[in-house]
Tab-separated table of C-alpha atoms in Angstrom:
chain	number	residue	atom	x	y	z
A	1	UNK	CA	-23.447	47.092	-24.075
A	2	UNK	CA	-23.875	48.072	-27.705
A	3	UNK	CA	-25.161	51.613	-27.230
A	4	UNK	CA	-22.151	52.389	-25.035
A	5	UNK	CA	-19.670	50.863	-27.484
A	6	UNK	CA	-21.144	52.933	-30.324
A	7	UNK	CA	-20.819	56.084	-28.224
A	8	UNK	CA	-17.186	55.246	-27.421
A	9	UNK	CA	-16.400	54.623	-31.086
A	10	UNK	CA	-18.036	57.836	-32.270
A	11	UNK	CA	-16.817	60.191	-29.518
A	12	UNK	CA	-13.871	58.517	-27.815
A	13	UNK	CA	-10.375	59.777	-28.528
A	14	UNK	CA	-7.170	57.783	-28.101
A	15	UNK	CA	-4.186	59.502	-26.483
A	16	UNK	CA	-0.930	57.596	-26.829
A	17	UNK	CA	-1.310	53.841	-26.403
A	18	UNK	CA	-3.270	53.574	-23.214
A	19	UNK	CA	-5.504	56.544	-22.568
A	20	UNK	CA	-9.066	56.719	-23.814
A	21	UNK	CA	-10.628	60.172	-23.582
A	22	UNK	CA	-14.358	59.995	-23.192
A	23	UNK	CA	-14.830	63.390	-21.630
A	24	UNK	CA	-17.558	64.395	-24.060
A	25	UNK	CA	-20.037	62.002	-22.411
A	26	UNK	CA	-18.549	60.216	-19.388
A	27	UNK	CA	-16.255	62.206	-17.154
A	28	UNK	CA	-16.395	65.945	-17.895
A	29	UNK	CA	-19.544	66.435	-19.944
A	30	UNK	CA	-22.110	63.827	-18.920
A	31	UNK	CA	-24.719	62.277	-21.189
A	32	UNK	CA	-27.442	61.797	-18.612
A	33	UNK	CA	-29.726	59.853	-20.960
A	34	UNK	CA	-26.907	57.379	-21.698
A	35	UNK	CA	-26.200	57.090	-17.970
A	36	UNK	CA	-29.791	56.036	-17.411
A	37	UNK	CA	-29.350	53.237	-19.965
A	38	UNK	CA	-26.121	52.301	-18.189
A	39	UNK	CA	-27.956	52.246	-14.860
A	40	UNK	CA	-30.623	49.909	-16.252
A	41	UNK	CA	-27.912	47.633	-17.631
A	42	UNK	CA	-26.127	47.434	-14.259
A	43	UNK	CA	-29.450	46.484	-12.682
A	44	UNK	CA	-29.859	43.711	-15.245
A	45	UNK	CA	-26.320	42.421	-14.632
A	46	UNK	CA	-26.779	42.338	-10.848
A	47	UNK	CA	-30.489	41.467	-10.807
A	48	UNK	CA	-30.007	38.533	-8.459
A	49	UNK	CA	-27.715	40.228	-5.974
A	50	UNK	CA	-28.902	41.793	-2.731
A	51	UNK	CA	-27.698	45.404	-2.768
A	52	UNK	CA	-28.310	47.816	0.121
A	53	UNK	CA	-25.932	50.562	-0.951
A	54	UNK	CA	-23.762	51.631	-3.862
A	55	UNK	CA	-20.165	52.670	-3.174
A	56	UNK	CA	-18.132	54.765	-5.569
A	57	UNK	CA	-15.244	57.224	-5.537
A	58	UNK	CA	-15.111	60.923	-6.340
A	59	UNK	CA	-15.391	62.489	-8.784
A	60	UNK	CA	-16.158	60.596	-12.023
A	61	UNK	CA	-17.846	57.672	-10.320
A	62	UNK	CA	-20.482	59.820	-8.636
A	63	UNK	CA	-22.782	60.511	-11.581
A	64	UNK	CA	-22.839	56.888	-12.742
A	65	UNK	CA	-23.406	55.608	-9.227
A	66	UNK	CA	-26.261	58.007	-8.486
A	67	UNK	CA	-28.128	57.491	-11.724
A	68	UNK	CA	-27.677	53.716	-11.449
A	69	UNK	CA	-28.823	53.822	-7.814
A	70	UNK	CA	-32.256	54.928	-9.011
A	71	UNK	CA	-32.700	51.440	-10.496
A	72	UNK	CA	-31.560	49.697	-7.314
A	73	UNK	CA	-33.475	52.131	-5.055
A	74	UNK	CA	-30.578	52.419	-2.623
A	75	UNK	CA	-28.393	55.267	-1.331
A	76	UNK	CA	-24.926	56.022	-2.652
A	77	UNK	CA	-21.755	56.683	-0.675
A	78	UNK	CA	-18.761	58.158	-2.432
A	79	UNK	CA	-15.244	57.708	-1.072
A	80	UNK	CA	-13.452	61.027	-0.666
A	81	UNK	CA	-9.944	61.577	-1.920
A	82	UNK	CA	-9.053	64.758	-0.090
A	83	UNK	CA	-9.289	65.742	3.536
A	84	UNK	CA	-11.701	68.564	4.304
A	85	UNK	CA	-12.825	70.273	7.522
A	86	UNK	CA	-16.192	68.597	7.160
A	87	UNK	CA	-15.042	64.983	7.120
A	88	UNK	CA	-15.479	62.712	10.151
A	89	UNK	CA	-12.361	61.598	11.986
A	90	UNK	CA	-14.146	58.275	12.249
A	91	UNK	CA	-13.393	56.907	8.807
A	92	UNK	CA	-12.372	53.752	6.995
A	93	UNK	CA	-9.266	54.552	4.972
A	94	UNK	CA	-7.414	52.876	2.129
A	95	UNK	CA	-4.825	53.730	-0.495
A	96	UNK	CA	-4.835	53.691	-4.283
A	97	UNK	CA	-2.613	54.706	-7.189
A	98	UNK	CA	-4.064	56.857	-9.953
A	99	UNK	CA	-3.138	55.728	-13.459
A	100	UNK	CA	-4.139	59.037	-15.053
A	101	UNK	CA	-2.619	61.305	-12.382
A	102	UNK	CA	0.351	59.007	-11.721
A	103	UNK	CA	0.280	59.399	-7.956
A	104	UNK	CA	-0.779	57.630	-4.756
A	105	UNK	CA	-3.713	58.944	-2.797
A	106	UNK	CA	-5.836	58.014	0.216
A	107	UNK	CA	-9.540	57.385	0.171
A	108	UNK	CA	-11.906	57.630	3.120
A	109	UNK	CA	-15.457	56.616	3.915
A	110	UNK	CA	-17.150	57.618	7.147
A	111	UNK	CA	-17.853	54.657	9.399
A	112	UNK	CA	-21.351	56.043	9.875
A	113	UNK	CA	-22.246	55.138	6.294
A	114	UNK	CA	-21.206	51.521	5.984
A	115	UNK	CA	-22.336	48.781	8.362
A	116	UNK	CA	-21.651	45.059	8.497
A	117	UNK	CA	-25.230	44.400	7.458
A	118	UNK	CA	-24.671	46.235	4.181
A	119	UNK	CA	-24.411	44.536	0.792
A	120	UNK	CA	-22.301	46.873	-1.272
A	121	UNK	CA	-22.230	47.221	-5.037
A	122	UNK	CA	-19.144	49.128	-6.149
A	123	UNK	CA	-19.608	51.247	-9.275
A	124	UNK	CA	-16.963	53.263	-11.101
A	125	UNK	CA	-16.418	54.710	-14.556
A	126	UNK	CA	-13.080	53.084	-15.452
A	127	UNK	CA	-11.196	49.921	-14.518
A	128	UNK	CA	-7.519	50.030	-15.444
A	129	UNK	CA	-4.933	48.833	-12.921
A	130	UNK	CA	-7.702	48.042	-10.448
A	131	UNK	CA	-6.166	50.035	-7.599
A	132	UNK	CA	-9.206	52.243	-7.021
A	133	UNK	CA	-11.539	49.238	-7.049
A	134	UNK	CA	-9.251	47.317	-4.690
A	135	UNK	CA	-9.153	50.275	-2.303
A	136	UNK	CA	-12.958	50.418	-2.321
A	137	UNK	CA	-13.154	46.642	-1.730
A	138	UNK	CA	-10.720	47.048	1.156
A	139	UNK	CA	-13.100	49.578	2.711
A	140	UNK	CA	-16.044	47.182	2.328
A	141	UNK	CA	-13.975	44.519	4.117
A	142	UNK	CA	-12.946	46.889	6.910
A	143	UNK	CA	-16.627	47.589	7.505
A	144	UNK	CA	-17.344	43.852	7.605
A	145	UNK	CA	-19.948	44.349	4.893
A	146	UNK	CA	-20.675	41.960	2.007
A	147	UNK	CA	-19.479	42.763	-1.514
A	148	UNK	CA	-22.237	42.257	-4.094
A	149	UNK	CA	-19.904	42.968	-6.993
A	150	UNK	CA	-18.182	45.631	-9.064
A	151	UNK	CA	-19.874	47.472	-11.937
A	152	UNK	CA	-17.600	49.271	-14.398
A	153	UNK	CA	-18.524	51.344	-17.418
A	154	UNK	CA	-15.254	50.942	-19.370
A	155	UNK	CA	-12.608	48.335	-18.587
A	156	UNK	CA	-9.196	48.591	-20.161
A	157	UNK	CA	-8.774	44.903	-20.813
A	158	UNK	CA	-5.076	45.289	-21.665
A	159	UNK	CA	-4.351	46.329	-18.071
A	160	UNK	CA	-4.623	43.790	-15.285
A	161	UNK	CA	-7.253	45.291	-12.968
A	162	UNK	CA	-10.045	43.071	-14.257
A	163	UNK	CA	-7.942	39.931	-13.978
A	164	UNK	CA	-6.945	40.734	-10.406
A	165	UNK	CA	-10.522	41.316	-9.272
A	166	UNK	CA	-11.972	38.294	-11.063
A	167	UNK	CA	-9.234	36.085	-9.626
A	168	UNK	CA	-10.578	37.100	-6.195
A	169	UNK	CA	-13.977	35.684	-7.233
A	170	UNK	CA	-15.524	39.130	-7.425
A	171	UNK	CA	-18.392	39.476	-9.927
A	172	UNK	CA	-17.068	42.203	-12.228
A	173	UNK	CA	-19.490	43.528	-14.848
A	174	UNK	CA	-17.816	45.844	-17.357
A	175	UNK	CA	-20.195	47.284	-19.924
A	176	UNK	CA	-17.418	47.771	-22.483
A	177	UNK	CA	-14.018	46.063	-22.416
A	178	UNK	CA	-11.335	47.697	-24.531
A	179	UNK	CA	-8.868	45.156	-25.900
A	180	UNK	CA	-6.447	47.646	-27.417
A	181	UNK	CA	-5.880	51.349	-28.079
A	182	UNK	CA	-2.846	50.825	-30.294
A	183	UNK	CA	-2.446	52.776	-33.522
A	184	UNK	CA	-5.206	55.154	-32.455
A	185	UNK	CA	-7.835	52.464	-32.834
A	186	UNK	CA	-10.373	51.452	-30.232
A	187	UNK	CA	-10.807	47.683	-30.295
A	188	UNK	CA	-13.292	45.983	-28.022
A	189	UNK	CA	-12.990	42.512	-26.594
B	1	UNK	CA	-38.669	73.112	0.084
B	2	UNK	CA	-40.306	71.507	3.103
B	3	UNK	CA	-39.094	67.929	2.600
B	4	UNK	CA	-35.514	69.187	2.375
B	5	UNK	CA	-35.826	71.375	5.477
B	6	UNK	CA	-37.207	68.433	7.466
B	7	UNK	CA	-34.291	66.299	6.333
B	8	UNK	CA	-31.822	69.007	7.353
B	9	UNK	CA	-33.454	69.380	10.766
B	10	UNK	CA	-33.500	65.648	11.446
B	11	UNK	CA	-30.042	64.729	10.082
B	12	UNK	CA	-28.028	67.934	9.852
B	13	UNK	CA	-25.313	68.584	12.441
B	14	UNK	CA	-23.943	71.995	13.369
B	15	UNK	CA	-20.175	72.363	13.777
B	16	UNK	CA	-19.098	75.613	15.401
B	17	UNK	CA	-21.106	78.618	14.272
B	18	UNK	CA	-20.983	78.322	10.540
B	19	UNK	CA	-20.643	74.757	9.320
B	20	UNK	CA	-23.635	72.546	8.599
B	21	UNK	CA	-22.808	68.873	8.159
B	22	UNK	CA	-25.263	67.144	5.927
B	23	UNK	CA	-23.029	64.298	4.886
B	24	UNK	CA	-25.611	61.646	5.733
B	25	UNK	CA	-27.732	62.615	2.713
B	26	UNK	CA	-26.122	65.372	0.632
B	27	UNK	CA	-22.366	65.246	0.188
B	28	UNK	CA	-20.895	61.928	1.328
B	29	UNK	CA	-23.840	59.551	1.559
B	30	UNK	CA	-26.445	60.548	-1.013
B	31	UNK	CA	-30.198	60.143	-0.638
B	32	UNK	CA	-31.022	59.519	-4.283
B	33	UNK	CA	-34.796	59.610	-3.734
B	34	UNK	CA	-34.505	63.039	-2.078
B	35	UNK	CA	-32.295	64.233	-4.932
B	36	UNK	CA	-35.041	63.336	-7.385
B	37	UNK	CA	-37.492	65.515	-5.415
B	38	UNK	CA	-34.846	68.263	-5.450
B	39	UNK	CA	-34.471	67.868	-9.216
B	40	UNK	CA	-38.224	68.225	-9.725
B	41	UNK	CA	-38.231	71.330	-7.534
B	42	UNK	CA	-35.422	72.954	-9.543
B	43	UNK	CA	-37.406	72.266	-12.723
B	44	UNK	CA	-40.431	73.979	-11.175
B	45	UNK	CA	-38.341	77.000	-10.102
B	46	UNK	CA	-36.801	77.427	-13.560
B	47	UNK	CA	-39.777	76.228	-15.615
B	48	UNK	CA	-39.804	79.307	-17.827
B	49	UNK	CA	-36.086	79.471	-18.498
B	50	UNK	CA	-34.438	78.040	-21.603
B	51	UNK	CA	-31.752	75.628	-20.409
B	52	UNK	CA	-29.449	73.742	-22.803
B	53	UNK	CA	-26.926	72.504	-20.266
B	54	UNK	CA	-26.347	72.280	-16.525
B	55	UNK	CA	-22.984	73.386	-15.135
B	56	UNK	CA	-21.715	72.311	-11.742
B	57	UNK	CA	-18.419	71.750	-9.935
B	58	UNK	CA	-16.806	68.585	-8.617
B	59	UNK	CA	-17.418	66.750	-6.440
B	60	UNK	CA	-20.551	67.445	-4.366
B	61	UNK	CA	-22.383	69.282	-7.127
B	62	UNK	CA	-22.227	66.373	-9.540
B	63	UNK	CA	-24.936	64.137	-8.091
B	64	UNK	CA	-27.457	66.963	-7.702
B	65	UNK	CA	-26.736	68.291	-11.177
B	66	UNK	CA	-27.077	64.902	-12.867
B	67	UNK	CA	-30.256	63.858	-11.144
B	68	UNK	CA	-31.786	67.314	-11.736
B	69	UNK	CA	-30.677	67.191	-15.388
B	70	UNK	CA	-33.078	64.294	-15.926
B	71	UNK	CA	-35.951	66.748	-15.429
B	72	UNK	CA	-34.471	69.292	-17.845
B	73	UNK	CA	-33.385	66.609	-20.350
B	74	UNK	CA	-30.009	68.258	-20.894
B	75	UNK	CA	-26.375	67.206	-20.443
B	76	UNK	CA	-24.251	68.171	-17.470
B	77	UNK	CA	-20.724	69.582	-17.442
B	78	UNK	CA	-18.771	69.638	-14.214
B	79	UNK	CA	-15.909	72.054	-13.668
B	80	UNK	CA	-12.745	70.274	-12.598
B	81	UNK	CA	-10.677	71.430	-9.671
B	82	UNK	CA	-7.469	69.539	-10.287
B	83	UNK	CA	-5.281	69.181	-13.323
B	84	UNK	CA	-5.074	65.675	-14.743
B	85	UNK	CA	-3.359	64.103	-17.759
B	86	UNK	CA	-6.730	63.705	-19.408
B	87	UNK	CA	-7.864	67.321	-19.380
B	88	UNK	CA	-7.799	69.467	-22.534
B	89	UNK	CA	-5.313	72.324	-22.691
B	90	UNK	CA	-8.128	74.231	-24.339
B	91	UNK	CA	-10.068	75.235	-21.245
B	92	UNK	CA	-11.932	78.118	-19.688
B	93	UNK	CA	-10.404	78.749	-16.280
B	94	UNK	CA	-11.434	80.687	-13.191
B	95	UNK	CA	-10.519	80.911	-9.520
B	96	UNK	CA	-12.468	80.348	-6.321
B	97	UNK	CA	-11.872	80.220	-2.574
B	98	UNK	CA	-13.138	77.236	-0.610
B	99	UNK	CA	-14.862	78.121	2.650
B	100	UNK	CA	-14.627	74.577	4.011
B	101	UNK	CA	-11.053	73.882	2.870
B	102	UNK	CA	-9.864	77.461	3.444
B	103	UNK	CA	-7.817	77.677	0.275
B	104	UNK	CA	-7.864	79.093	-3.252
B	105	UNK	CA	-8.194	76.757	-6.194
B	106	UNK	CA	-8.624	76.903	-9.975
B	107	UNK	CA	-11.516	75.486	-11.895
B	108	UNK	CA	-11.526	74.501	-15.546
B	109	UNK	CA	-14.107	73.633	-18.186
B	110	UNK	CA	-13.113	72.416	-21.626
B	111	UNK	CA	-14.011	74.887	-24.349
B	112	UNK	CA	-15.452	71.978	-26.285
B	113	UNK	CA	-18.347	71.708	-23.857
B	114	UNK	CA	-19.675	75.242	-23.633
B	115	UNK	CA	-20.680	77.309	-26.633
B	116	UNK	CA	-22.074	80.810	-26.968
B	117	UNK	CA	-25.406	79.343	-28.007
B	118	UNK	CA	-25.730	77.582	-24.660
B	119	UNK	CA	-28.147	78.619	-21.922
B	120	UNK	CA	-26.517	77.441	-18.730
B	121	UNK	CA	-28.191	76.601	-15.448
B	122	UNK	CA	-25.622	76.423	-12.646
B	123	UNK	CA	-26.423	73.926	-9.895
B	124	UNK	CA	-24.477	73.324	-6.702
B	125	UNK	CA	-25.079	71.867	-3.260
B	126	UNK	CA	-24.085	74.823	-1.068
B	127	UNK	CA	-23.967	78.602	-1.413
B	128	UNK	CA	-21.849	80.292	1.247
B	129	UNK	CA	-19.428	83.038	0.212
B	130	UNK	CA	-20.502	82.622	-3.406
B	131	UNK	CA	-16.975	82.205	-4.743
B	132	UNK	CA	-17.613	78.869	-6.430
B	133	UNK	CA	-20.791	80.167	-8.054
B	134	UNK	CA	-19.033	83.347	-9.191
B	135	UNK	CA	-16.228	81.280	-10.707
B	136	UNK	CA	-18.773	79.171	-12.593
B	137	UNK	CA	-20.587	82.326	-13.780
B	138	UNK	CA	-17.238	83.710	-14.933
B	139	UNK	CA	-16.767	80.590	-17.049
B	140	UNK	CA	-20.227	81.008	-18.592
B	141	UNK	CA	-19.300	84.600	-19.485
B	142	UNK	CA	-15.956	83.579	-20.958
B	143	UNK	CA	-17.805	81.165	-23.214
B	144	UNK	CA	-20.208	83.945	-24.253
B	145	UNK	CA	-23.107	81.738	-23.177
B	146	UNK	CA	-26.306	82.917	-21.468
B	147	UNK	CA	-26.850	82.315	-17.754
B	148	UNK	CA	-30.311	80.894	-17.035
B	149	UNK	CA	-29.797	81.066	-13.271
B	150	UNK	CA	-28.260	79.412	-10.239
B	151	UNK	CA	-29.919	76.537	-8.362
B	152	UNK	CA	-28.659	75.822	-4.848
B	153	UNK	CA	-29.730	73.132	-2.412
B	154	UNK	CA	-28.676	74.875	0.828
B	155	UNK	CA	-27.820	78.567	1.086
B	156	UNK	CA	-26.124	79.888	4.182
B	157	UNK	CA	-28.095	83.103	4.396
B	158	UNK	CA	-25.777	84.560	7.015
B	159	UNK	CA	-22.938	84.657	4.481
B	160	UNK	CA	-23.040	87.062	1.588
B	161	UNK	CA	-22.892	84.807	-1.473
B	162	UNK	CA	-26.622	85.003	-2.138
B	163	UNK	CA	-26.671	88.760	-1.783
B	164	UNK	CA	-23.757	89.176	-4.194
B	165	UNK	CA	-25.344	86.998	-6.870
B	166	UNK	CA	-28.823	88.499	-6.552
B	167	UNK	CA	-27.357	92.007	-6.745
B	168	UNK	CA	-26.027	90.988	-10.186
B	169	UNK	CA	-29.638	90.232	-11.228
B	170	UNK	CA	-28.986	86.506	-11.309
B	171	UNK	CA	-32.041	84.334	-10.566
B	172	UNK	CA	-30.878	82.369	-7.521
B	173	UNK	CA	-33.174	79.593	-6.319
B	174	UNK	CA	-32.078	78.128	-2.977
B	175	UNK	CA	-34.250	75.276	-1.769
B	176	UNK	CA	-33.385	75.925	1.877
B	177	UNK	CA	-31.904	79.143	3.274
B	178	UNK	CA	-30.270	78.836	6.677
B	179	UNK	CA	-30.586	82.034	8.684
B	180	UNK	CA	-28.389	80.995	11.581
B	181	UNK	CA	-26.401	78.078	13.008
B	182	UNK	CA	-25.688	79.760	16.341
B	183	UNK	CA	-26.036	77.840	19.596
B	184	UNK	CA	-26.136	74.558	17.679
B	185	UNK	CA	-29.554	75.386	16.247
B	186	UNK	CA	-30.517	75.314	12.596
B	187	UNK	CA	-32.829	78.236	11.848
B	188	UNK	CA	-34.259	78.720	8.385
B	189	UNK	CA	-35.159	82.012	6.793
């Protein structure tokens, strides 16, 4: 997606060899107009898939998922990472490892909000090691629902998350795939 | 806002005397169509205010803020609750107490994303003790920016957050104000 790649090139910042900071428009400050273009693009990529609900994970996936959901006209469910007094005891649970925070965490989705009749499109902002996406897919499977696919804004193509998901025959649509962040340069696939 | 109150009455669940679970449409599963009506209503309530940016807090404020931002045509910044490798060291920081989680936490906003020329509209899903809103207002003040007001989806009128904010001459627009949750009944003001 050219508009997205241009935004990444003009505002993205490389930290070390493997971190791409896009907090000016993706995951701290949010460019809502850009997100609408991203939402339209996800709809184009999954135009032929039945989608009854979009699943994402807090916190950075929420904005993308909700704005995109307007183009699919479906509700959004976001997996929660922390336990709170409000959360159902009746939940699907899975585990993931955070690349940026360097720790394992649990994710939960209330069983009330995912049924076997659902066709779930997973949407998230980043795809790196694939652990978050795999945890979300695991929840879709626990619910007995169908997986329509996985929509990602930025995939770090030099990490193996994309390869793992595609090898499972999942339709993965990444709107920008970064080939390398070496020497402070952002190179797309 | 009548549509919102009807939704709360038909899908809200009372836990104890002071917790209102609205996770079927507000803060776990998200009714995106309803959020668009909420966004339009916030625009009506703040029609005469200059707004350059919407400020919210992760995670449940994000969806509301982003969908509402479409009607103001401004970006969104969400305050982060946890420290991550990606976050700037150059941040405005404040402290809040979570009513639902019963613990204190810090919130941070990168200095890059709030300037003194900004006119900030704060948007969040709930207003209870007002601590989260006060922490966000504190961040606006640290940045030297102007506060356009505070937009809240559901205010728990039997807690004092609303009173505290209004006594500071802040324009607080709550789309539904719950007077009481006693005896398992949801009563609006």
